[in-house]
PDB file of C-alpha atoms in Angstrom:
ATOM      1  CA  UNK A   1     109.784  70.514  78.078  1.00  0.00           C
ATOM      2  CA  UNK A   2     108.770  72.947  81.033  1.00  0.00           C
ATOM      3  CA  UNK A   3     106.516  71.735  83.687  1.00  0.00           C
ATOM      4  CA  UNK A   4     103.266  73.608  83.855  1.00  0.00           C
ATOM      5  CA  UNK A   5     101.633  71.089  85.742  1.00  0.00           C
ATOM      6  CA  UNK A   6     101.524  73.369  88.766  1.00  0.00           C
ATOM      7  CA  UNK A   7      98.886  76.030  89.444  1.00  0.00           C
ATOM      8  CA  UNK A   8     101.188  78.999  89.644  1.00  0.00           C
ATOM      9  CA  UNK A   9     103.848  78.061  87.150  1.00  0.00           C
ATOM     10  CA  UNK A  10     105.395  81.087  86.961  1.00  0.00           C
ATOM     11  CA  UNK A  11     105.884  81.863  90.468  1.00  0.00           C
ATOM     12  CA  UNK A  12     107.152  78.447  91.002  1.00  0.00           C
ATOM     13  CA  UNK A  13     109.687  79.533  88.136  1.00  0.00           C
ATOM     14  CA  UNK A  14     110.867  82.758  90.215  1.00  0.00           C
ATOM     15  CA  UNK A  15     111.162  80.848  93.757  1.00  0.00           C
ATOM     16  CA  UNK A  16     113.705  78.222  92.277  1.00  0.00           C
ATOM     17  CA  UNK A  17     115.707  80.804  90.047  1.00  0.00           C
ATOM     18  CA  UNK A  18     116.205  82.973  93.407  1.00  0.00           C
ATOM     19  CA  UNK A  19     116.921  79.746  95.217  1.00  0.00           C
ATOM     20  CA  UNK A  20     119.628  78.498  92.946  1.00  0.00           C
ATOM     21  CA  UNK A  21     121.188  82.268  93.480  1.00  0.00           C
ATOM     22  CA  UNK A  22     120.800  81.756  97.487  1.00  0.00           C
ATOM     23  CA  UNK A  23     122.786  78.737  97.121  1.00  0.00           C
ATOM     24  CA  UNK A  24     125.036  79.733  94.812  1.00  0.00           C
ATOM     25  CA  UNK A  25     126.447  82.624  96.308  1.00  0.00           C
ATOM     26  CA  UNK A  26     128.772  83.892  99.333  1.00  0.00           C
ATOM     27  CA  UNK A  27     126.881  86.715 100.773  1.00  0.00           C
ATOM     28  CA  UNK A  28     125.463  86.454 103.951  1.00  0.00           C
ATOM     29  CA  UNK A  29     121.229  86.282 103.538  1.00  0.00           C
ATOM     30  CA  UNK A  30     120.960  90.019 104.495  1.00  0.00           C
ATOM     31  CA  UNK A  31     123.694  91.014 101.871  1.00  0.00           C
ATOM     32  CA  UNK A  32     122.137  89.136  99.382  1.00  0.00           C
ATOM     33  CA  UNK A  33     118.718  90.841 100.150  1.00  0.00           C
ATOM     34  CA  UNK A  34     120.156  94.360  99.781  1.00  0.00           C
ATOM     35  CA  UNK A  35     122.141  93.314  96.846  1.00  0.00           C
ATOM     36  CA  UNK A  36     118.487  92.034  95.268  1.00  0.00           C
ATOM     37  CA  UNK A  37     116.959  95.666  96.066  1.00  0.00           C
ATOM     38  CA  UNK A  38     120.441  97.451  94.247  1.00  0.00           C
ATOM     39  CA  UNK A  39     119.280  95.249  91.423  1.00  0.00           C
ATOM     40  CA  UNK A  40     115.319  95.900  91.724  1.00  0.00           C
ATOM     41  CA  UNK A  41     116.253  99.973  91.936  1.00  0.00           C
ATOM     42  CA  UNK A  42     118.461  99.869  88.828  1.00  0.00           C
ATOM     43  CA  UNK A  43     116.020  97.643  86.946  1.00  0.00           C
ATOM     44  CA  UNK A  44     113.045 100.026  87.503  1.00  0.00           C
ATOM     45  CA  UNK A  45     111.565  96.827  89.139  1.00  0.00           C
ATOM     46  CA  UNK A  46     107.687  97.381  89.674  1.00  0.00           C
ATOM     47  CA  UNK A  47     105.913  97.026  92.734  1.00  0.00           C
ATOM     48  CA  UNK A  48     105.394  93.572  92.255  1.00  0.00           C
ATOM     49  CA  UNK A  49     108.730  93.085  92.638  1.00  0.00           C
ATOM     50  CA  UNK A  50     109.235  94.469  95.704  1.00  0.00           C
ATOM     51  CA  UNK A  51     106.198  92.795  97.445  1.00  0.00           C
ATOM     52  CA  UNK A  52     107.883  88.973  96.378  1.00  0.00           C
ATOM     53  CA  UNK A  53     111.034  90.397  98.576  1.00  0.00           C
ATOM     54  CA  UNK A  54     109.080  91.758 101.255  1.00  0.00           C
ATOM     55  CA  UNK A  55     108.846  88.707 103.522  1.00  0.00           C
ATOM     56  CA  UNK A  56     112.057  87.769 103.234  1.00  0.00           C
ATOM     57  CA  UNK A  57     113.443  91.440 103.875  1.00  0.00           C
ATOM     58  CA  UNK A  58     111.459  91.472 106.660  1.00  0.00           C
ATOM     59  CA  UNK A  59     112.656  88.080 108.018  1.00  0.00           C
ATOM     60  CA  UNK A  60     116.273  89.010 107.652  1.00  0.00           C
ATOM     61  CA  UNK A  61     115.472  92.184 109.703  1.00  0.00           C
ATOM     62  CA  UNK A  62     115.956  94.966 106.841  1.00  0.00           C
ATOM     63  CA  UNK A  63     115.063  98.079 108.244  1.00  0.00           C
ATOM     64  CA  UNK A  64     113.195 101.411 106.396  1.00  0.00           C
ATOM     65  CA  UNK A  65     116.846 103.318 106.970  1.00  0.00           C
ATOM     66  CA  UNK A  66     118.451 100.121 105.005  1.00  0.00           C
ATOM     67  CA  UNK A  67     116.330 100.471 102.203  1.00  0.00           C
ATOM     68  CA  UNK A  68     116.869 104.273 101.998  1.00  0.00           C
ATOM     69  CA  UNK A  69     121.212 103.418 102.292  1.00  0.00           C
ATOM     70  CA  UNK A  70     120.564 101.167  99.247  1.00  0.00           C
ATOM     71  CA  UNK A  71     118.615 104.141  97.868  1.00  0.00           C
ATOM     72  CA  UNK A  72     121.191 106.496  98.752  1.00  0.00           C
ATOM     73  CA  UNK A  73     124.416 104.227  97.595  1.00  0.00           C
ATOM     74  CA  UNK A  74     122.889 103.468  94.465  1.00  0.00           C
ATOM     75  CA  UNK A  75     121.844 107.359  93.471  1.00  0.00           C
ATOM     76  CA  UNK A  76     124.801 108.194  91.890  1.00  0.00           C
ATOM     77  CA  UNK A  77     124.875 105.410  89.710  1.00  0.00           C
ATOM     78  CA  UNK A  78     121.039 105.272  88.690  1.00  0.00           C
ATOM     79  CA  UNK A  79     120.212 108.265  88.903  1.00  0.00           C
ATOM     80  CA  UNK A  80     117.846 110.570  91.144  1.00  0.00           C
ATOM     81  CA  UNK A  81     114.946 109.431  88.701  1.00  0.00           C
ATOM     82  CA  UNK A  82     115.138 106.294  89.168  1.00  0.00           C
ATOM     83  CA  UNK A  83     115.436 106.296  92.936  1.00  0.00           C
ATOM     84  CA  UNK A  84     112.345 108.651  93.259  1.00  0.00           C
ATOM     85  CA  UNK A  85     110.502 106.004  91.025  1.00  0.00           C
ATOM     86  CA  UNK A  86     111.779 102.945  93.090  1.00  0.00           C
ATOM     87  CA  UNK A  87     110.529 105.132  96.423  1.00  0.00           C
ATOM     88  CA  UNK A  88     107.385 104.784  94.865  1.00  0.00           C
ATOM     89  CA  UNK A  89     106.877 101.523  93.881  1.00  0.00           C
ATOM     90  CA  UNK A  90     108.290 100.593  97.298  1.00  0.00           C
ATOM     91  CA  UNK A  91     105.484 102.617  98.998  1.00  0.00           C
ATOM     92  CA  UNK A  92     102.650 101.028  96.309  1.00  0.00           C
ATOM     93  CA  UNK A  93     104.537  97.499  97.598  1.00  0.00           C
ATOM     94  CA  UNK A  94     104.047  97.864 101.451  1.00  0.00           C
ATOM     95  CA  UNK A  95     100.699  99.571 100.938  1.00  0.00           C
ATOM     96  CA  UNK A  96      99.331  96.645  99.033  1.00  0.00           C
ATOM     97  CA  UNK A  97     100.319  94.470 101.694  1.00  0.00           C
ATOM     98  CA  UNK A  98      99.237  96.379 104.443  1.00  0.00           C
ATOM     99  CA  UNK A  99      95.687  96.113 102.648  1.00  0.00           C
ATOM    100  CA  UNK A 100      95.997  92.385 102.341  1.00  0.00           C
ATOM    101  CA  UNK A 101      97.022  92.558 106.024  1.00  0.00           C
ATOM    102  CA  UNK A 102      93.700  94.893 106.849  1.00  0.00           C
ATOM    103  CA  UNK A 103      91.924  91.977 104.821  1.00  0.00           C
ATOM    104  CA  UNK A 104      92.954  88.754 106.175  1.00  0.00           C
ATOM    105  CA  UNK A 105      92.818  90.060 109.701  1.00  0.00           C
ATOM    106  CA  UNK A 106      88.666  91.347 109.107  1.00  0.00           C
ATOM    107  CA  UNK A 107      88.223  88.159 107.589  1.00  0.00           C
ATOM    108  CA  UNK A 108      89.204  86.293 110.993  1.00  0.00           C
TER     109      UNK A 108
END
């Protein structure tokens, strides 16, 4: 039987399925991160999705120009529609937490 005795059950869910695949794995942290957005592009992952990477991304020192050689490797495979899309939801991503950004720091 699941545990739902936490508040955000779900989220607790996604941070120990992506920690088992940290651990389980022989790519160095920033391989794995750009191997994650391959994954999220292909997927048509929404905005959400990239947000819960964004820390970590940013941690690990991924750059605008690596995102757009993940984009650019992954093209030909996707497909230009899906890239365009996953430019997009990246942009909705970083501009939602820019605005949470904005907010916490008017708050202080």
């Amino acid at each position: 039987m699941p545990d739902n005795t936490t508040e955000t059950p779900v989220l607790d869910t996604l941070t120990a399925m992506i920690g088992a695949s940290v651990d389980h794995n022989t790519l160095s942290p920033r391989e794995f991160m750009l191997s994650r957005l391959a994954a999220m592009i292909a997927m048509g992952a929404p905005p959400a999705s990239y947000l819960f990477s964004a820390e970590a991304a940013s941690e690990l020192g991924i750059t605008a120009d690596d995102i757009q050689g993940v984009m650019i490797g992954v093209a030909p495979v996707v497909g230009a529609p899906r890239v365009v899309a996953a430019g997009g939801n990246i942009m909705r991503a970083l501009g939602f937490a820019i605005a949470v950004t904005d907010s916490d720091t008017e708050l202080d």
